[in-house]
PDB file of C-alpha atoms in Angstrom:
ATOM      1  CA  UNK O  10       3.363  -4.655 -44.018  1.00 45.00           C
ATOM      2  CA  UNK O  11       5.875  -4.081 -41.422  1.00 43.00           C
ATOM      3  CA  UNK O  12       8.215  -0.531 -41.705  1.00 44.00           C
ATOM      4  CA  UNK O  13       9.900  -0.931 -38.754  1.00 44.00           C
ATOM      5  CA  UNK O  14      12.939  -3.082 -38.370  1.00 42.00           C
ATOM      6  CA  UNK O  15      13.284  -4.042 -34.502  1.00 41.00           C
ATOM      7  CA  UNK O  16      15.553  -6.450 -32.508  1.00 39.00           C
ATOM      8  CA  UNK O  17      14.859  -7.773 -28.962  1.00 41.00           C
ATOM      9  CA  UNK O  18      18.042  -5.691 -27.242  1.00 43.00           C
ATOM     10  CA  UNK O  19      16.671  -2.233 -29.123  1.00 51.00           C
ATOM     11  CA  UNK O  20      15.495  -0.855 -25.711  1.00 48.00           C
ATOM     12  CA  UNK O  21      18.636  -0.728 -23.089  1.00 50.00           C
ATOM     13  CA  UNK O  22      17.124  -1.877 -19.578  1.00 50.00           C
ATOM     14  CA  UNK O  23      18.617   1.090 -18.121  1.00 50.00           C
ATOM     15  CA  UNK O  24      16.451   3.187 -19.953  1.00 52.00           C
ATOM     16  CA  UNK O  25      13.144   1.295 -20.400  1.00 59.00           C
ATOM     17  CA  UNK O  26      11.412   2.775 -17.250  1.00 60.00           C
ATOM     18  CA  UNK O  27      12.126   6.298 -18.348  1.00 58.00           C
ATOM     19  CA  UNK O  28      11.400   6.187 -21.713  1.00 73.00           C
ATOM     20  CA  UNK O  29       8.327   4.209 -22.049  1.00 72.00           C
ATOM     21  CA  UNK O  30       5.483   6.521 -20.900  1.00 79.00           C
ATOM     22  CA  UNK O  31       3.836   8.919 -23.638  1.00 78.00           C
ATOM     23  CA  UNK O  32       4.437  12.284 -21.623  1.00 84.00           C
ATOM     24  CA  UNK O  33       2.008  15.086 -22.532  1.00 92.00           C
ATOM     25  CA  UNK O  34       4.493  18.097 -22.853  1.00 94.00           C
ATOM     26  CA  UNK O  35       6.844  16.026 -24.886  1.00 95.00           C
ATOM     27  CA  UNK O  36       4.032  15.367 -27.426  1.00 97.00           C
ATOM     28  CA  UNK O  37       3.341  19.148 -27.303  1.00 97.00           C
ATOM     29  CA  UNK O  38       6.822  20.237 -27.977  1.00 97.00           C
ATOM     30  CA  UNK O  39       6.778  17.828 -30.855  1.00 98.00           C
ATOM     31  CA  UNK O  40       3.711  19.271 -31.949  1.00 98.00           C
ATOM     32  CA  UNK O  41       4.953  23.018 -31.475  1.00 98.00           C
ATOM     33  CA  UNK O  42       7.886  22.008 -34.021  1.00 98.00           C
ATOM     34  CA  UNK O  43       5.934  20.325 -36.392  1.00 98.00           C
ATOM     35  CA  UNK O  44       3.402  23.367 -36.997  1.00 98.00           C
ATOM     36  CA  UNK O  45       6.390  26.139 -36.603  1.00 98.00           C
ATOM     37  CA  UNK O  46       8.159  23.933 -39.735  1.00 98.00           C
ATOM     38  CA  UNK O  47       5.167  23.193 -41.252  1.00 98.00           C
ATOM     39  CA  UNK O  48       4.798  27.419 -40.744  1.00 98.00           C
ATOM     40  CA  UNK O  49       8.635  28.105 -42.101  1.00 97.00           C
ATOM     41  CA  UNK O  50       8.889  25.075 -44.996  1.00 97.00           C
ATOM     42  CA  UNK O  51       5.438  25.070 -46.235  1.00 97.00           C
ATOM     43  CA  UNK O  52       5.774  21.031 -45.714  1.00 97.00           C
ATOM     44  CA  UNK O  53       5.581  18.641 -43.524  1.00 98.00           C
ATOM     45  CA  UNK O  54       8.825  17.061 -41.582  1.00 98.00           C
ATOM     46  CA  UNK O  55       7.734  13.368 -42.446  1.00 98.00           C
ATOM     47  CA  UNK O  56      10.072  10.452 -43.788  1.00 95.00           C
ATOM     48  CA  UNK O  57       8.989   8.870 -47.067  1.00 88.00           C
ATOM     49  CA  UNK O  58       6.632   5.794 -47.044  1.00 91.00           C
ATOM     50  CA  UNK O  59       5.293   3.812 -49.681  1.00 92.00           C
ATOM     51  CA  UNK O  60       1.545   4.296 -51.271  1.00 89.00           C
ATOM     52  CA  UNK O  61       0.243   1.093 -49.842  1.00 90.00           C
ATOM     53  CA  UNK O  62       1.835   1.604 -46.142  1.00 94.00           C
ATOM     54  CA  UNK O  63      -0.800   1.452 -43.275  1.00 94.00           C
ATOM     55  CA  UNK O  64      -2.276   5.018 -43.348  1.00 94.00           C
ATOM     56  CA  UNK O  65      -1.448   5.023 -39.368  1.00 96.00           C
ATOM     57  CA  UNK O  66       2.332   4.528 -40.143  1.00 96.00           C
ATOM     58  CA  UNK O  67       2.217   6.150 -43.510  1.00 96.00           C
ATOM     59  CA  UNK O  68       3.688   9.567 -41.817  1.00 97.00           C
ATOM     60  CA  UNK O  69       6.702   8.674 -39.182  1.00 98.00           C
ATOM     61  CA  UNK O  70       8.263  12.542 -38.145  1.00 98.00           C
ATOM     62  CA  UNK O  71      11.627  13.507 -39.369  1.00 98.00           C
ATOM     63  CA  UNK O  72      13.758  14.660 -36.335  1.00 98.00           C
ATOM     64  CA  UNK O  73      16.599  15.068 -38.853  1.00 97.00           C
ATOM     65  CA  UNK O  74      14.673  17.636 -40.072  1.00 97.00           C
ATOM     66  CA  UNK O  75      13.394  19.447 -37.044  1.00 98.00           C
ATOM     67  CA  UNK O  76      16.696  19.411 -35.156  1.00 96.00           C
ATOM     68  CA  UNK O  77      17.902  21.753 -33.625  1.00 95.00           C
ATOM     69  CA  UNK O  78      16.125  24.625 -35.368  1.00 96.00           C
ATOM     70  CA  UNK O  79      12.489  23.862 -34.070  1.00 97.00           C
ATOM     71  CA  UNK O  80      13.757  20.956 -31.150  1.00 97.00           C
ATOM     72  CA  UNK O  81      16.493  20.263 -29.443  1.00 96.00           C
ATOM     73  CA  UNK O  82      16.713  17.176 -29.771  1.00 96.00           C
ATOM     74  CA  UNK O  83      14.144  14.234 -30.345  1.00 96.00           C
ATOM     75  CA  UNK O  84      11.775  13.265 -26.808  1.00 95.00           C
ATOM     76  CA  UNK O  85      13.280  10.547 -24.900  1.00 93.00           C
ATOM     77  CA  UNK O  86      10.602   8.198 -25.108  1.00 94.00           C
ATOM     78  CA  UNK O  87      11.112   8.343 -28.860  1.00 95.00           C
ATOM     79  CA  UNK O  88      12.868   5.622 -30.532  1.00 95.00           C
ATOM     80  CA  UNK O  89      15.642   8.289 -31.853  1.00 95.00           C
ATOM     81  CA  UNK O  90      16.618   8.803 -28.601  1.00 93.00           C
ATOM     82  CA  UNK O  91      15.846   5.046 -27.463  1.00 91.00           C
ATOM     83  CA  UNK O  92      12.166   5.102 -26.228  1.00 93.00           C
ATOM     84  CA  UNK O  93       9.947   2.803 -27.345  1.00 95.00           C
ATOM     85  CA  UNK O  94       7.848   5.220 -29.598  1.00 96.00           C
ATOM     86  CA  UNK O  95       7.536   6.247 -33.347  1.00 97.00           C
ATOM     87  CA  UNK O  96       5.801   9.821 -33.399  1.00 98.00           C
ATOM     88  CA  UNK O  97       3.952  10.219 -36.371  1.00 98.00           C
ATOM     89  CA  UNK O  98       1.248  12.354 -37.962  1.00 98.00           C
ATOM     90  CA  UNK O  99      -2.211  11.845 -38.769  1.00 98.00           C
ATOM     91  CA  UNK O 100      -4.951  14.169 -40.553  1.00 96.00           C
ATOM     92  CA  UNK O 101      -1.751  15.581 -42.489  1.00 96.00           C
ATOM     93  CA  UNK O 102      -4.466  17.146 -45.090  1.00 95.00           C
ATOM     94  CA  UNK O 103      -6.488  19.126 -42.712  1.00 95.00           C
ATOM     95  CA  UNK O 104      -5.120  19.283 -39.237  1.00 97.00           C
ATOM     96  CA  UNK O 105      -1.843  17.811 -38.824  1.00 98.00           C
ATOM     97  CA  UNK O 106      -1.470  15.935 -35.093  1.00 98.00           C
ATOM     98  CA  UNK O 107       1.358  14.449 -33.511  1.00 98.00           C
ATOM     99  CA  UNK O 108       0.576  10.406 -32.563  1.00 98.00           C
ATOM    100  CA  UNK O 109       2.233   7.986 -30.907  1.00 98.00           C
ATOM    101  CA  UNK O 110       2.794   4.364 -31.991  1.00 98.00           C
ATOM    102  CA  UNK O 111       3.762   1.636 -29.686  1.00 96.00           C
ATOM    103  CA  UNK O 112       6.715  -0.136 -31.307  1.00 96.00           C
ATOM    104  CA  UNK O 113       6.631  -2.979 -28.916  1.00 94.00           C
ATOM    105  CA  UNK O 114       3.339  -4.133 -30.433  1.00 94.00           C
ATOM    106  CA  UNK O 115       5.221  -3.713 -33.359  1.00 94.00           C
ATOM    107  CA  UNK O 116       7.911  -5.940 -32.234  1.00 94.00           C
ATOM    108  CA  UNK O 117       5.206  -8.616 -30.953  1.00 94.00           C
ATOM    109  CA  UNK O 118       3.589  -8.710 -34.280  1.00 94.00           C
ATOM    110  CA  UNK O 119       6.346  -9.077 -35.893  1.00 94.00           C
ATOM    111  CA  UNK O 120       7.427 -12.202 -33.928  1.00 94.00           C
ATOM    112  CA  UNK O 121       4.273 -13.792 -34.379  1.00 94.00           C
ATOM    113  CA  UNK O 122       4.230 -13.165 -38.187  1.00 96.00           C
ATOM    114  CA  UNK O 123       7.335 -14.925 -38.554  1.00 96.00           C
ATOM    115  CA  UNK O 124       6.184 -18.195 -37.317  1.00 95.00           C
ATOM    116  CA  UNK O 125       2.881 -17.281 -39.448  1.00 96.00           C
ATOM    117  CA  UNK O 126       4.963 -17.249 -42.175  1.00 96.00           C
ATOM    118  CA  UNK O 127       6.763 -20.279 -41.407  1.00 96.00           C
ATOM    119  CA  UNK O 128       3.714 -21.801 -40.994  1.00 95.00           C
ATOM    120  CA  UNK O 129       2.734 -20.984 -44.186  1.00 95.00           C
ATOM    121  CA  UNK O 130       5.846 -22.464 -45.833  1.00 95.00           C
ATOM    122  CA  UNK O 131       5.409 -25.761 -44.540  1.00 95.00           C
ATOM    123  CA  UNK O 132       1.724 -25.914 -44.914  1.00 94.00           C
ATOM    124  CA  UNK O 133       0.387 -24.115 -47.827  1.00 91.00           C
ATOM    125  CA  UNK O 134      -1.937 -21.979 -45.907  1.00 91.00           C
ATOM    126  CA  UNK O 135      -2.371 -19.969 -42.816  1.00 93.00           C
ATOM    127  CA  UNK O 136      -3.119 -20.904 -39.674  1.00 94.00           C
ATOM    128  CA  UNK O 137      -6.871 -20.547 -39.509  1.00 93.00           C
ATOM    129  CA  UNK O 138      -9.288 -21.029 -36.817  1.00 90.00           C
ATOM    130  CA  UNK O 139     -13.068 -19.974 -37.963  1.00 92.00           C
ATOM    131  CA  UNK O 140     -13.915 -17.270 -39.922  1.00 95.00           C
ATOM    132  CA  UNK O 141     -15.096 -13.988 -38.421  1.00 95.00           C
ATOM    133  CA  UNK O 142     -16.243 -11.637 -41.129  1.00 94.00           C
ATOM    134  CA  UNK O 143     -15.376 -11.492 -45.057  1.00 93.00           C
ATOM    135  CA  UNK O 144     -11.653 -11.742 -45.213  1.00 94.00           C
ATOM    136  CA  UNK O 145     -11.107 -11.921 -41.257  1.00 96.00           C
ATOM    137  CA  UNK O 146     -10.342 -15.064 -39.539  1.00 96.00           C
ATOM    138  CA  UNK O 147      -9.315 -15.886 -36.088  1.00 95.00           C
ATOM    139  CA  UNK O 148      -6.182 -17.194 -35.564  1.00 93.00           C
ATOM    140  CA  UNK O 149      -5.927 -21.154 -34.681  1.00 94.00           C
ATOM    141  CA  UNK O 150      -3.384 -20.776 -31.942  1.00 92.00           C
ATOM    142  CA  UNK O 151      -2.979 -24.316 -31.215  1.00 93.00           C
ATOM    143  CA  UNK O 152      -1.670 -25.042 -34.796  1.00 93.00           C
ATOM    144  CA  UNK O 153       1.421 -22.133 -34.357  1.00 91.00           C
ATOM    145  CA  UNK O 154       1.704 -24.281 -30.574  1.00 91.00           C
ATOM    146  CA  UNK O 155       0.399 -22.384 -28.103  1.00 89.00           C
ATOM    147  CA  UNK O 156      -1.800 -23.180 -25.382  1.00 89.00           C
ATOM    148  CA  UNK O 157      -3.746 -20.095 -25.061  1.00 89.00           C
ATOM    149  CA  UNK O 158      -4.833 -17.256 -27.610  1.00 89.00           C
ATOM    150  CA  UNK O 159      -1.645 -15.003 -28.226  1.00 92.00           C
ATOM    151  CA  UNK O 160      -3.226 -11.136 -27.138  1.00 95.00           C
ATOM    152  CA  UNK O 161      -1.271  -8.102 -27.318  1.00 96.00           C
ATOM    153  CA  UNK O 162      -1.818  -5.302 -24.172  1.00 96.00           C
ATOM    154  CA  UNK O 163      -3.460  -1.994 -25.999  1.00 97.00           C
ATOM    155  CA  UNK O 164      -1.149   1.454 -25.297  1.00 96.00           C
ATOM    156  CA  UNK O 165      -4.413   2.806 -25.520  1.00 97.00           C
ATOM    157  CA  UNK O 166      -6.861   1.336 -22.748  1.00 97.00           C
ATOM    158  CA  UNK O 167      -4.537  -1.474 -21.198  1.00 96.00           C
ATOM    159  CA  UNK O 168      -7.015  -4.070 -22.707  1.00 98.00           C
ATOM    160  CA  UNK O 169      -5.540  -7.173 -23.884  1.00 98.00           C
ATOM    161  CA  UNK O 170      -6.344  -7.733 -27.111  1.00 98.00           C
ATOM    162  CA  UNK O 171      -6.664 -10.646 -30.019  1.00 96.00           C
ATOM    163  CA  UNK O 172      -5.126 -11.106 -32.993  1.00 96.00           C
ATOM    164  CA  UNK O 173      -6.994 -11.840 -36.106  1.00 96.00           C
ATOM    165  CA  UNK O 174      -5.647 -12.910 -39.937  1.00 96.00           C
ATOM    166  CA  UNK O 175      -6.387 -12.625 -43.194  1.00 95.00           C
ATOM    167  CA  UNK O 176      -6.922 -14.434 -46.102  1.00 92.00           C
ATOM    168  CA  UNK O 177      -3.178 -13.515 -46.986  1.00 93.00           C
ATOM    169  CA  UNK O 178      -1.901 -14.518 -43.705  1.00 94.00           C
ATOM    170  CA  UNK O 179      -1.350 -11.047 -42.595  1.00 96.00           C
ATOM    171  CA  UNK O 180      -1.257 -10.247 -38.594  1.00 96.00           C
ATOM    172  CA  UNK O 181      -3.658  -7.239 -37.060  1.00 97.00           C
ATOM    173  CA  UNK O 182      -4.926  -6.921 -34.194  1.00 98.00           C
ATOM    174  CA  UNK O 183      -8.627  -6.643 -32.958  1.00 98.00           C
ATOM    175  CA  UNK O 184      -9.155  -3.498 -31.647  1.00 98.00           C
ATOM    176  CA  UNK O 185     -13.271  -4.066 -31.181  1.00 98.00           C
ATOM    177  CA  UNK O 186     -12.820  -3.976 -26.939  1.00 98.00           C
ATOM    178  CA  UNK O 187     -11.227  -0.578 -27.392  1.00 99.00           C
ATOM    179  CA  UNK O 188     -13.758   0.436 -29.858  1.00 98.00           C
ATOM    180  CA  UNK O 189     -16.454  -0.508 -27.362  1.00 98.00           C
ATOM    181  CA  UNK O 190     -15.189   0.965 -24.433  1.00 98.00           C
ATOM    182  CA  UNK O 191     -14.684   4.922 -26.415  1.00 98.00           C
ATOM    183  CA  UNK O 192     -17.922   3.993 -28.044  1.00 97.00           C
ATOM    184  CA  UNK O 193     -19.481   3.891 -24.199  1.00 96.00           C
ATOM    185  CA  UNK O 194     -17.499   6.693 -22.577  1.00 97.00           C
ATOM    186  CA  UNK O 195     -17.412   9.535 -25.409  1.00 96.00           C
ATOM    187  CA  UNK O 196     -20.171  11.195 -27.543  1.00 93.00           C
ATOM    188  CA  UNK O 197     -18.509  10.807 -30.829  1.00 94.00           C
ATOM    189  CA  UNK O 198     -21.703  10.082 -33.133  1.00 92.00           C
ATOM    190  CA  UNK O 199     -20.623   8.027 -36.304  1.00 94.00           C
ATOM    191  CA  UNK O 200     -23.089   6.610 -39.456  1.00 92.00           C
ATOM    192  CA  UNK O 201     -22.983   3.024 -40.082  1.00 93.00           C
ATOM    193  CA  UNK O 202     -20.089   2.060 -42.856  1.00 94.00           C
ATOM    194  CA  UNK O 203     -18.137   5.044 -41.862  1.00 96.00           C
ATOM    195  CA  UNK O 204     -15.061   3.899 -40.254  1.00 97.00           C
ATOM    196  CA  UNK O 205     -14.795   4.525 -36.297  1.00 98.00           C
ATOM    197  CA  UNK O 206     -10.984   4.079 -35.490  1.00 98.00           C
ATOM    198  CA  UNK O 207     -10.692   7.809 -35.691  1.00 96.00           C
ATOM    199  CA  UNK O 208     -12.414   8.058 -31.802  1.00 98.00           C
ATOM    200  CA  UNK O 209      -9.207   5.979 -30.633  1.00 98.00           C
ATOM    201  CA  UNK O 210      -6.524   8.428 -32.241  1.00 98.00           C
ATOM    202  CA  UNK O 211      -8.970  11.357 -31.184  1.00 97.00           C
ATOM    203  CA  UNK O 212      -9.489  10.332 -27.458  1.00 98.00           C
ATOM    204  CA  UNK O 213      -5.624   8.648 -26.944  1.00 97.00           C
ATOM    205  CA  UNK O 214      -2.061   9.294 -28.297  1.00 97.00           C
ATOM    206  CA  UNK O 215      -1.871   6.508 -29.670  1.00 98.00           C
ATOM    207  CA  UNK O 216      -2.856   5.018 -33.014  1.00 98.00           C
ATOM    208  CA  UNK O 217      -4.016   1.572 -33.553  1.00 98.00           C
ATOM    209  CA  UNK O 218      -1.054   0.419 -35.569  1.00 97.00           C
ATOM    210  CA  UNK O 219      -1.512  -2.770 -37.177  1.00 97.00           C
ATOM    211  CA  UNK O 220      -5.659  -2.533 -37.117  1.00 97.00           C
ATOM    212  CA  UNK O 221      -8.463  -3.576 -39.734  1.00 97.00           C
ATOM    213  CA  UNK O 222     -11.462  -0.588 -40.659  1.00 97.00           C
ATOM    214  CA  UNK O 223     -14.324  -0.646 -38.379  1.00 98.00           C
ATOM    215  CA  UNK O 224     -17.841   1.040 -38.411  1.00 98.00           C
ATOM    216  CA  UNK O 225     -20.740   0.804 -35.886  1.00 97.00           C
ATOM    217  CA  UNK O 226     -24.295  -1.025 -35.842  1.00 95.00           C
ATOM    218  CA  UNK O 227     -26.357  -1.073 -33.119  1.00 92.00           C
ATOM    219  CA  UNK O 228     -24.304   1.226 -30.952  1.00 91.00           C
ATOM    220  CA  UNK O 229     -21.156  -1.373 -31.271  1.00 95.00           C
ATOM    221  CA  UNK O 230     -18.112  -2.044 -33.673  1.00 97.00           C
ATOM    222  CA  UNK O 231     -18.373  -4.529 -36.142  1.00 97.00           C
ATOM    223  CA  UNK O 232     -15.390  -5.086 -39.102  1.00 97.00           C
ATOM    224  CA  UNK O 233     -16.154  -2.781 -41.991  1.00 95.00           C
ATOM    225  CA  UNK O 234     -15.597  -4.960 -44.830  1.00 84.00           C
ATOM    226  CA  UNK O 235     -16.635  -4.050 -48.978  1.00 72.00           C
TER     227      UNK O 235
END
């Protein structure tokens, strides 16, 4: 589940400030070297994932691969060069586009799925509040000790958002307040059962890393489940 291996000193404090905001022209010059080696290679500069890896951080960029013939050097926001973001691809079939994910939700998830895990250990099964939808539960915070519902702040509107679990004990996060919001301010038109998290990678750079499929009914998000 997780392909990112982070520590709590990975970001310096000197360079937090400066290297945590997505800038447009660095995404652009990332972009610019993607399609000109995409042009010159006739591939894509992406590391190596496994089949089952999260299709929104199934295609991480290369740098290696891109430097210094089509960059100089990786963006400084990246986490190459010690940002706090992993720039990956997404629609590599059709229309290859330079993303952003947030590796501090990363980080946070991570945390939290540890003492999930422990929980686990000591109790046979996850820490379960109600269930939502087929497969989707929400978390019972109190059980894990805390006195509030753990929420994660979205790169992409600056909502705070849930967690939810499944029935493996696996960590997402609920995305539906972001979902709503797009769903109110853009015209993307979408058929129920087809899944909507495209109009957050479409209207943000970001990604919703670590998120559960989603369609619409009546003009809102609901899970998408089989």
């Amino acid at each position: 589940m997780f392909s990112f291996c982070l520590s709590g000193c990975l970001y310096p404090e000197d360079r937090k400030a400066e290297n945590q905001t997505p800038y447009e022209d660095q995404l652009s010059a990332v972009q610019k070297a993607v399609d000109e080696y995409q042009n010159s290679q006739g591939v894509l500069p992406i590391l190596n994932r496994d089949e089952g890896t999260p299709i929104y951080q199934k295609y991480p960029i290369d740098f290696n691969r891109l430097i210094p013939r089509y960059i100089q050097e990786p963006p400084g926001n990246s986490f190459e060069n010690g940002g706090v973001f992993q720039y990956v691809l997404v629609d590599v079939e059709t229309n290859p586009t330079v993303k952003l994910i947030d590796l501090r939700i990363v980080e946070e998830i991570r945390n939290y799925q540890f003492q999930i895990n422990q929980y686990k250990r000591e109790n046979k099964y996850p820490p379960y509040e109600k269930i939502i939808d087929d497969n989707i539960f929400q978390l019972n915070h109190k059980e894990l000790g805390f006195d509030s519902t753990p929420q994660v702040k979205s790169p992409i509107t600056g909502n705070h958002l849930p967690f939810i679990i499944n029935g493996q004990g696996e960590l997402f996060v609920d995305y539906s307040q972001d979902l709503y919001q797009f769903l109110q301010e853009y015209d993307d038109k979408f058929q129920e059962g087809e899944d909507i998290r495209d109009i957050l990678v479409k209207h943000s750079p970001f990604v919703p890393v670590f998120s559960v499929p989603y369609t619409v009914k009546d003009g809102e998000p609901v899970f998408l489940t089989k």
